[in-house]
XYZ file of C-alpha atoms in Angstrom:
598
model
C -8.691 4.348 -14.663
C -7.389 1.408 -16.595
C -7.177 -2.160 -15.467
C -3.968 -4.081 -14.997
C -2.769 -6.827 -17.222
C -2.166 -10.034 -15.347
C 0.703 -12.399 -15.847
C 0.236 -16.015 -16.879
C 0.237 -17.379 -13.349
C -1.826 -14.522 -11.951
C -5.365 -15.618 -11.301
C -8.049 -13.504 -12.901
C -8.890 -11.205 -10.035
C -10.573 -7.859 -10.362
C -7.437 -5.945 -9.372
C -7.580 -2.428 -8.023
C -7.266 0.138 -10.822
C -4.121 1.844 -12.083
C -3.973 5.436 -13.283
C -3.456 6.494 -16.878
C -0.395 8.546 -17.809
C -2.490 11.705 -17.943
C -3.982 11.048 -14.517
C -0.539 10.394 -13.054
C 0.857 13.646 -14.468
C -2.159 15.533 -13.121
C -1.591 14.001 -9.692
C 2.076 15.055 -9.767
C 1.093 18.600 -10.686
C -1.308 18.695 -7.776
C 1.458 17.549 -5.439
C 4.095 19.965 -6.758
C 1.979 23.085 -7.278
C 2.003 24.248 -3.632
C 5.766 23.576 -3.485
C 6.787 25.626 -6.521
C 9.017 27.935 -4.508
C 10.991 24.996 -3.122
C 11.486 23.624 -6.627
C 12.578 27.010 -7.977
C 14.912 27.755 -5.079
C 16.449 24.285 -5.167
C 17.102 24.408 -8.914
C 18.549 27.931 -8.662
C 20.972 26.942 -5.898
C 21.987 23.734 -7.686
C 22.527 25.674 -10.921
C 24.784 28.095 -9.067
C 26.693 25.232 -7.438
C 27.214 23.495 -10.777
C 28.248 26.721 -12.496
C 30.826 27.427 -9.792
C 32.120 23.865 -10.087
C 32.754 24.377 -13.801
C 35.685 26.641 -12.925
C 37.654 23.616 -11.691
C 38.550 22.316 -15.176
C 39.779 25.651 -16.643
C 41.715 26.400 -13.447
C 43.444 23.023 -13.718
C 44.062 23.719 -17.400
C 45.612 27.057 -16.439
C 47.902 25.274 -13.983
C 48.950 22.893 -16.785
C 49.763 25.857 -19.031
C 51.807 27.481 -16.253
C 53.786 24.289 -15.734
C 54.382 23.666 -19.450
C 55.568 27.273 -19.993
C 58.010 27.094 -17.061
C 56.247 29.681 -14.855
C 57.630 30.080 -11.311
C 56.058 28.126 -8.470
C 54.621 31.308 -6.958
C 52.471 31.765 -10.053
C 50.613 28.552 -9.229
C 49.554 29.760 -5.776
C 46.647 31.893 -6.962
C 44.930 29.237 -9.128
C 45.414 26.612 -6.393
C 43.767 28.877 -3.804
C 41.010 29.602 -6.315
C 40.512 25.850 -6.769
C 40.054 25.422 -3.013
C 37.556 28.287 -2.853
C 35.623 26.903 -5.825
C 35.500 23.420 -4.278
C 34.215 24.693 -0.922
C 31.659 27.046 -2.488
C 30.409 24.411 -4.929
C 30.134 21.772 -2.185
C 28.263 24.072 0.203
C 25.846 25.256 -2.482
C 25.271 21.674 -3.647
C 24.419 20.555 -0.112
C 21.994 23.463 0.286
C 20.330 22.801 -3.069
C 19.985 19.079 -2.404
C 18.409 19.879 0.967
C 15.793 22.077 -0.704
C 15.039 19.416 -3.330
C 14.824 16.784 -0.590
C 12.305 18.925 1.319
C 10.283 19.217 -1.875
C 10.321 15.461 -2.441
C 9.605 14.463 1.154
C 6.674 16.862 1.411
C 5.139 15.596 -1.828
C 5.788 11.980 -0.810
C 4.140 12.484 2.582
C 1.053 13.990 0.945
C 0.876 11.165 -1.616
C 1.201 8.542 1.128
C -1.537 10.199 3.190
C -3.856 10.439 0.184
C -3.252 6.795 -0.671
C -3.830 5.538 2.862
C -6.873 7.765 3.341
C -8.491 6.412 0.179
C -7.362 2.830 0.831
C -8.972 2.863 4.276
C -12.249 3.965 2.693
C -12.274 1.415 -0.123
C -15.330 -0.818 -0.082
C -14.271 -4.058 1.575
C -15.943 -5.990 -1.206
C -13.666 -4.331 -3.754
C -10.594 -5.201 -1.669
C -11.771 -8.793 -1.340
C -12.295 -9.119 -5.091
C -8.802 -7.766 -5.757
C -7.188 -9.798 -2.999
C -5.411 -8.252 -0.038
C -2.045 -8.946 -1.691
C -2.790 -6.328 -4.362
C -3.431 -3.622 -1.760
C -0.559 -4.596 0.542
C 1.939 -4.657 -2.341
C 0.878 -1.111 -3.257
C 1.089 0.056 0.345
C 4.479 -1.641 0.788
C 6.574 -2.339 -2.307
C 5.126 0.395 -4.508
C 5.305 3.184 -1.931
C 8.851 2.107 -1.058
C 9.889 2.222 -4.730
C 8.532 5.755 -5.118
C 10.062 6.823 -1.794
C 13.483 5.522 -2.847
C 13.450 7.580 -6.041
C 12.149 10.672 -4.259
C 14.761 10.488 -1.495
C 17.837 9.665 -3.537
C 16.948 9.721 -7.203
C 15.146 13.058 -7.497
C 17.933 15.220 -5.984
C 20.630 13.366 -7.928
C 18.659 13.567 -11.167
C 18.198 17.333 -10.818
C 21.874 17.805 -10.033
C 23.019 15.532 -12.861
C 20.880 17.172 -15.545
C 22.128 20.615 -14.555
C 25.717 19.357 -14.605
C 25.259 17.887 -18.092
C 23.853 21.051 -19.658
C 26.294 23.419 -17.965
C 29.304 21.194 -18.712
C 28.363 21.099 -22.392
C 28.148 24.882 -22.244
C 31.633 24.944 -20.691
C 32.958 22.827 -23.561
C 31.418 25.269 -26.026
C 33.121 28.186 -24.274
C 36.510 26.469 -24.650
C 35.815 25.718 -28.318
C 32.579 24.749 -29.995
C 34.346 21.825 -31.647
C 34.926 20.225 -28.240
C 31.194 20.293 -27.598
C 30.484 18.877 -31.063
C 32.911 16.026 -30.409
C 31.332 15.298 -27.036
C 27.878 15.194 -28.605
C 28.938 12.296 -30.842
C 28.084 10.109 -27.850
C 24.532 11.471 -27.734
C 23.000 9.379 -30.567
C 24.115 6.142 -28.906
C 22.854 7.356 -25.526
C 19.495 8.518 -26.896
C 18.977 5.285 -28.819
C 19.846 3.326 -25.668
C 17.304 5.291 -23.642
C 14.636 4.784 -26.324
C 15.430 1.071 -26.574
C 15.391 0.617 -22.812
C 12.324 2.755 -22.095
C 10.123 0.841 -24.511
C 10.920 -2.421 -22.756
C 11.361 -1.488 -19.113
C 8.021 0.099 -18.195
C 5.802 -2.796 -19.392
C 8.209 -5.260 -17.780
C 8.152 -3.468 -14.421
C 4.366 -3.175 -14.560
C 4.077 -6.951 -15.054
C 6.636 -7.548 -12.316
C 4.630 -5.527 -9.787
C 1.446 -7.412 -10.620
C 3.375 -10.665 -10.177
C 4.712 -9.525 -6.795
C 1.165 -8.673 -5.726
C -0.013 -12.142 -6.778
C 2.907 -13.695 -4.903
C 2.001 -11.806 -1.724
C -1.651 -12.772 -2.120
C -0.736 -16.451 -2.397
C 1.535 -16.206 0.654
C -1.197 -14.495 2.673
C -3.748 -17.137 1.699
C -1.395 -20.035 2.427
C -0.187 -18.695 5.779
C -3.629 -17.500 6.854
C -5.202 -20.823 5.932
C -2.362 -22.986 7.250
C -4.574 -25.012 9.632
C -7.011 -25.835 6.825
C -4.165 -26.628 4.436
C -2.698 -29.096 6.936
C -6.081 -30.605 7.785
C -6.863 -31.272 4.117
C -3.344 -32.544 3.391
C -2.918 -29.856 0.742
C 0.562 -28.756 1.813
C 2.331 -29.831 -1.379
C -0.299 -28.266 -3.626
C -0.102 -24.915 -1.823
C 3.675 -24.993 -1.778
C 3.479 -25.561 -5.505
C 1.252 -22.510 -5.920
C 3.604 -20.364 -3.822
C 6.571 -21.669 -5.815
C 4.815 -20.882 -9.087
C 3.955 -17.327 -8.027
C 7.487 -16.790 -6.673
C 9.121 -18.219 -9.787
C 7.071 -15.914 -11.976
C 8.183 -12.888 -9.930
C 11.816 -14.081 -10.019
C 11.708 -14.671 -13.783
C 10.441 -11.155 -14.414
C 13.043 -9.719 -12.023
C 15.855 -11.547 -13.838
C 14.570 -10.271 -17.160
C 14.861 -6.803 -15.664
C 18.442 -7.489 -14.533
C 19.351 -8.675 -18.029
C 17.781 -5.567 -19.520
C 19.737 -3.276 -17.169
C 23.013 -5.069 -17.950
C 22.551 -4.521 -21.683
C 21.543 -0.918 -20.986
C 24.812 -0.116 -19.177
C 26.918 -1.930 -21.773
C 25.589 0.428 -24.436
C 26.227 3.448 -22.219
C 29.867 2.369 -21.829
C 30.157 2.251 -25.622
C 28.811 5.809 -25.814
C 31.415 6.990 -23.276
C 34.223 5.441 -25.325
C 33.001 7.129 -28.508
C 32.673 10.547 -26.852
C 35.995 10.493 -24.997
C 37.853 9.302 -28.096
C 36.303 12.120 -30.124
C 37.208 14.798 -27.546
C 40.805 13.561 -27.213
C 41.231 13.406 -30.997
C 39.780 16.909 -31.360
C 42.096 18.234 -28.653
C 45.117 16.656 -30.350
C 44.251 18.241 -33.696
C 43.507 21.674 -32.213
C 46.707 21.723 -30.127
C 48.787 20.621 -33.116
C 47.311 23.423 -35.212
C 47.930 25.922 -32.409
C 44.269 26.891 -32.102
C 44.069 25.934 -28.408
C 46.610 25.441 -25.655
C 47.471 22.165 -23.982
C 45.713 23.506 -20.872
C 42.497 24.121 -22.834
C 42.616 20.612 -24.308
C 43.216 19.244 -20.812
C 40.234 21.216 -19.513
C 38.070 19.827 -22.337
C 39.107 16.257 -21.517
C 38.377 16.882 -17.836
C 34.997 18.377 -18.709
C 34.032 15.328 -20.723
C 35.379 12.969 -18.088
C 33.316 14.865 -15.530
C 30.280 14.160 -17.701
C 30.628 10.412 -17.071
C 29.208 10.580 -13.567
C 26.168 12.844 -14.168
C 25.312 11.148 -17.475
C 25.527 7.685 -15.935
C 23.563 8.824 -12.896
C 20.864 10.453 -15.036
C 20.576 7.537 -17.439
C 20.999 4.978 -14.671
C 18.178 6.593 -12.752
C 15.943 5.846 -15.721
C 15.837 2.285 -14.395
C 14.686 3.471 -10.970
C 12.325 6.020 -12.507
C 10.756 3.371 -14.748
C 10.225 1.097 -11.753
C 8.903 3.984 -9.659
C 6.590 5.050 -12.497
C 5.109 1.564 -12.656
C 4.603 1.806 -8.891
C 3.268 5.365 -9.013
C 0.462 4.596 -11.458
C -0.709 1.861 -9.066
C -0.603 4.225 -6.084
C -2.367 7.071 -7.903
C -4.892 4.542 -9.196
C -6.064 4.073 -5.612
C -5.340 7.564 -4.238
C -7.389 9.267 -6.959
C -10.290 6.844 -7.059
C -13.515 8.855 -7.220
C -15.481 8.921 -4.025
C -18.659 6.834 -4.086
C -21.616 8.959 -5.047
C -23.312 10.337 -1.964
C -27.010 9.591 -1.646
C -29.085 12.486 -3.012
C -30.782 13.013 0.343
C -28.978 11.216 3.201
C -31.394 10.126 5.876
C -31.173 9.242 9.537
C -32.671 5.880 10.543
C -35.810 6.132 12.639
C -34.744 3.290 14.949
C -32.349 0.346 15.172
C -34.484 -2.191 13.311
C -33.056 -4.262 10.459
C -34.899 -5.446 7.363
C -33.542 -7.551 4.517
C -36.151 -7.795 1.774
C -35.827 -10.470 -0.936
C -32.040 -10.165 -0.872
C -30.048 -12.158 -3.413
C -26.329 -11.959 -3.965
C -23.754 -13.452 -6.317
C -20.022 -12.764 -6.290
C -19.933 -13.732 -9.953
C -22.798 -14.238 -12.375
C -22.471 -18.021 -12.188
C -21.970 -18.168 -8.421
C -25.163 -17.186 -6.552
C -24.765 -17.265 -2.776
C -28.085 -15.954 -1.447
C -31.560 -16.453 -2.882
C -34.504 -14.188 -1.977
C -33.602 -13.913 1.719
C -36.023 -11.892 3.846
C -35.362 -11.155 7.527
C -36.903 -8.598 9.872
C -35.060 -7.834 13.126
C -36.925 -5.489 15.488
C -34.863 -2.903 17.344
C -33.051 -4.401 20.323
C -33.547 -8.021 19.262
C -30.710 -10.503 18.751
C -30.938 -12.871 15.787
C -28.505 -15.735 15.221
C -27.679 -17.036 11.742
C -27.020 -20.772 11.700
C -26.062 -23.121 8.902
C -23.356 -25.252 7.411
C -20.207 -23.745 5.967
C -21.048 -22.069 2.664
C -24.709 -21.558 3.552
C -24.389 -17.776 3.042
C -24.230 -16.610 6.669
C -21.134 -14.418 6.357
C -22.325 -13.050 3.028
C -25.614 -11.949 4.578
C -23.740 -10.413 7.519
C -21.489 -8.514 5.114
C -24.484 -7.225 3.170
C -26.178 -5.969 6.337
C -22.941 -4.267 7.433
C -22.591 -2.555 4.049
C -19.458 -4.469 3.011
C -21.176 -5.623 -0.191
C -24.176 -4.412 -2.129
C -26.849 -7.027 -2.799
C -27.299 -8.161 -6.358
C -31.021 -7.672 -5.875
C -33.343 -6.814 -3.032
C -32.828 -4.190 -0.350
C -31.450 -3.825 3.160
C -32.832 -1.139 5.454
C -31.789 0.137 8.862
C -34.534 1.972 10.675
C -36.499 2.159 7.438
C -33.611 3.711 5.461
C -31.758 1.877 2.695
C -28.191 1.033 3.692
C -26.868 3.168 0.824
C -29.024 6.164 1.787
C -27.817 6.481 5.376
C -26.250 9.731 6.473
C -22.782 9.586 8.136
C -24.302 9.199 11.600
C -26.504 6.382 10.319
C -23.517 4.575 8.800
C -21.692 4.777 12.120
C -24.736 3.201 13.759
C -23.890 -0.156 12.132
C -20.694 -1.936 13.211
C -19.175 -5.234 12.081
C -16.886 -7.496 14.121
C -15.401 -10.585 12.507
C -13.318 -13.455 13.832
C -10.229 -11.775 12.347
C -9.421 -9.170 15.002
C -6.400 -6.932 14.554
C -4.536 -5.661 17.592
C -2.852 -2.392 16.631
C 0.682 -1.647 17.806
C 0.483 0.818 20.689
C -0.782 0.972 24.223
C -3.973 -0.803 25.194
C -5.570 2.601 25.794
C -4.629 3.799 22.302
C -6.041 0.619 20.806
C -9.348 1.106 22.615
C -9.538 4.800 21.689
C -9.645 3.877 18.023
C -13.374 3.448 18.655
C -13.767 6.725 20.573
C -10.721 9.033 20.609
C -12.107 11.264 23.388
C -12.826 8.419 25.826
C -11.406 8.853 29.330
C -9.447 6.161 31.159
C -12.503 5.520 33.348
C -14.644 4.963 30.249
C -12.046 2.587 28.817
C -12.007 0.621 32.056
C -15.812 0.530 32.148
C -15.919 -0.872 28.598
C -13.410 -3.570 29.533
C -15.435 -4.432 32.629
C -18.631 -4.728 30.591
C -17.117 -7.390 28.335
C -15.333 -9.225 31.161
C -11.830 -8.077 30.232
C -11.052 -5.836 33.211
C -9.246 -8.549 35.178
C -6.635 -9.459 32.583
C -6.267 -5.817 31.520
C -5.510 -4.784 35.112
C -2.964 -7.609 35.369
C -0.930 -6.274 32.438
C 2.494 -4.890 33.429
C 1.421 -1.265 32.965
C -2.345 -1.613 32.795
C -3.871 0.559 30.086
C -0.400 1.908 29.274
C 0.907 -1.556 28.328
C 2.084 -1.783 24.727
C 0.198 -4.476 22.820
C 0.265 -5.639 19.225
C 3.421 -5.911 17.112
C 6.475 -5.822 19.372
C 4.381 -5.553 22.538
C 2.499 -7.780 24.956
C 0.888 -10.650 23.069
C -2.835 -11.056 23.698
C -4.551 -14.421 23.467
C -7.220 -14.955 20.809
C -9.956 -14.584 23.437
C -8.389 -11.402 24.845
C -8.069 -9.895 21.374
C -11.738 -10.641 20.716
C -12.723 -9.056 24.045
C -10.677 -6.027 23.035
C -12.747 -5.811 19.844
C -15.964 -6.115 21.848
C -14.779 -3.355 24.206
C -14.208 -1.168 21.139
C -17.780 -1.977 20.124
C -19.040 -0.809 23.525
C -17.068 2.439 23.208
C -18.254 3.080 19.639
C -21.809 2.439 20.872
C -23.488 1.549 17.546
C -27.205 0.892 17.516
C -26.725 -2.207 15.337
C -23.938 -4.757 15.752
C -23.119 -7.508 13.256
C -20.885 -10.262 14.657
C -19.465 -12.727 12.152
C -18.299 -15.800 14.106
C -16.786 -13.546 16.762
C -15.858 -16.481 19.028
C -14.512 -18.820 16.351
C -10.824 -18.212 17.084
C -11.078 -19.079 20.788
C -10.881 -22.557 22.288
C -13.808 -24.164 24.059
C -13.101 -22.529 27.433
C -12.366 -19.187 25.796
C -15.538 -19.448 23.718
C -17.710 -19.773 26.833
C -16.147 -16.612 28.250
C -16.571 -14.824 24.933
C -20.217 -15.806 24.664
C -20.862 -13.974 27.928
C -18.824 -11.042 26.595
C -20.903 -10.947 23.414
C -24.166 -10.911 25.362
C -22.862 -8.063 27.532
C -21.604 -6.055 24.545
C -24.955 -6.398 22.755
C -27.028 -5.069 25.639
C -29.378 -2.417 24.299
C -28.415 -3.048 20.670
C -29.866 -4.823 17.695
C -27.646 -7.800 16.993
C -27.117 -10.101 14.037
C -24.807 -12.979 14.977
C -23.237 -15.552 12.709
C -23.133 -18.400 15.227
C -20.016 -20.552 15.197
C -21.217 -22.464 18.251
C -24.865 -23.279 18.791
C -24.706 -22.088 22.411
C -24.606 -18.612 20.882
C -27.780 -19.381 18.966
C -29.404 -20.621 22.176
C -28.834 -17.182 23.748
C -30.406 -15.297 20.817
C -34.011 -14.116 20.697
C -34.477 -15.793 17.333
C -32.598 -18.275 15.182
C -32.562 -18.193 11.375
C -31.270 -21.320 9.642
C -29.705 -20.927 6.205
C -29.050 -23.744 3.771
C -27.524 -23.175 0.334
C -28.364 -19.489 0.466
C -32.013 -19.893 1.476
C -33.838 -19.564 4.781
C -35.147 -22.991 5.706
C -36.186 -22.321 9.321
C -36.814 -19.390 11.632
C -37.919 -19.281 15.247
C -36.708 -19.349 18.834
C -34.079 -21.822 19.979
C -36.613 -23.857 21.951
C -39.141 -23.916 19.104
C -36.653 -25.079 16.513
C -34.983 -27.597 18.805
C -38.325 -29.292 19.397
C -39.281 -29.365 15.724
C -39.230 -32.992 14.550
C -36.915 -33.579 11.598
C -36.028 -29.876 11.557
C -32.681 -28.757 10.225
C -31.832 -26.859 13.427
C -32.828 -29.817 15.609
C -30.527 -32.007 13.529
C -27.661 -29.532 13.910
C -28.317 -29.230 17.657
C -28.253 -32.997 18.187
C -25.029 -33.364 16.240
C -23.392 -30.448 18.024
C -24.562 -31.608 21.464
C -23.194 -35.078 20.786
C -19.769 -33.717 19.905
C -19.810 -31.437 22.952
C -20.752 -34.296 25.293
C -18.028 -36.465 23.794
C -15.485 -33.682 24.310
C -16.547 -33.249 27.939
C -16.337 -36.997 28.526
C -12.845 -37.062 27.040
């Protein structure tokens, strides 16, 4: 895989890979190989339809000859009926052939989309974070749509147009080889135009798609961080960043429009040259008596009929270039090699957690954790406490397998996190403050964690986390549509939904990264009880947003600048004079008391 070249405004992210030309061709072969019969049948039917349609021009030429020679009106009846039959047969065969080609394209597109989504869902979250979610979403949205557009409309039309071009040239040769030679005078201009355009379009479209991904990433960051942006009075700066990203995408798009305009201007010149040559040839051949007026008319009609397929075929180059730039980005993800499986996957002996001398840096000059060692016995709950940027979420992500530590090791039940067998990997679950409610019924959303769960089991999971009351009050209970376009859940309800999924998935180890941060004070108190209930019988590692969560844990670990500075029970640390946790507790308690008084 090769990396992508960024544009000037694009920040230097480690973007997801793109495929090489050879890899893209190999992927297309893999998609088309099982559909060879559809391709063959579709091309055969379209060839037949085009061949039948070629009879229109000579039949019209024959009618012209009959009229110019003064033939009776009855003599025209047969060619007119033949024209009608040819039109109906050609139209029916064309529709059938396009249907077969469409089935070929839709089947291949569906398989490509499934492969992309399957691989995207299994990408390491750390890799997605380094690339930025905008890169992945632009591939899943804009790029797939660009390929789909070409497959659905461009591919059938391209096949039909190419067949029409070759067979029409053959028809010109049958009339007189000099007609075909005259028509081909347009070819050098057309070929040069394609060469000129192709060398400029593909790099331009590749840069444009990277710019669109950067634009989406900036929009996601600005919208997602809107409260922080407003709090820090950074609105103008972020609007400037969005404007810069958008302007870059617009500039590249307008360069593409300018390129396409010049492309079509040159094609129009080629049409003028070819038609002039065919008409001049027809005039000379008719004057010398070598062909009839009807044959010259048929030749002119043939060439005129070439305008549409040639323009469609060459015009589709623009769409194909754009789709190719999109396809290499899609295949780059879809064909990513699977991570190497551990040589001997092992099952953890228990639900204990051990982080031994773990250090981590997102970049070489940006260390986040330094020699962190934590041991969490099976069934114990440990809360991570510290200021923003202390490394809490990073440590949680390492334990959950989102990132790999730069140095040190993380073990679950005595087995390294990378050596766990599939069952062992499912034994560790991560819940963050960013909970997604999927579009569908509440029951379908819950069954994402356990597809075979019964309605009674779903209800029991909701009851365990304190969500049964509001779930029962929904208009249709478990059958109520939630998520996009459905019933809107509050932040606390969405978090309880995530905790109910955790109960249904039943992992031995649960990592909760500020799972109550999105709720208000009242909602947070409810969620804290939900968290305790969901963690019953499990080993828990909690990134504590509120210190009341830490107070409920068996042990509290205080991080400061990526290092453990304190560890002990809530009561022990609270009573430690001049301790970091005691300082945090006093400050937090003071704010809480002030809020209650207000």
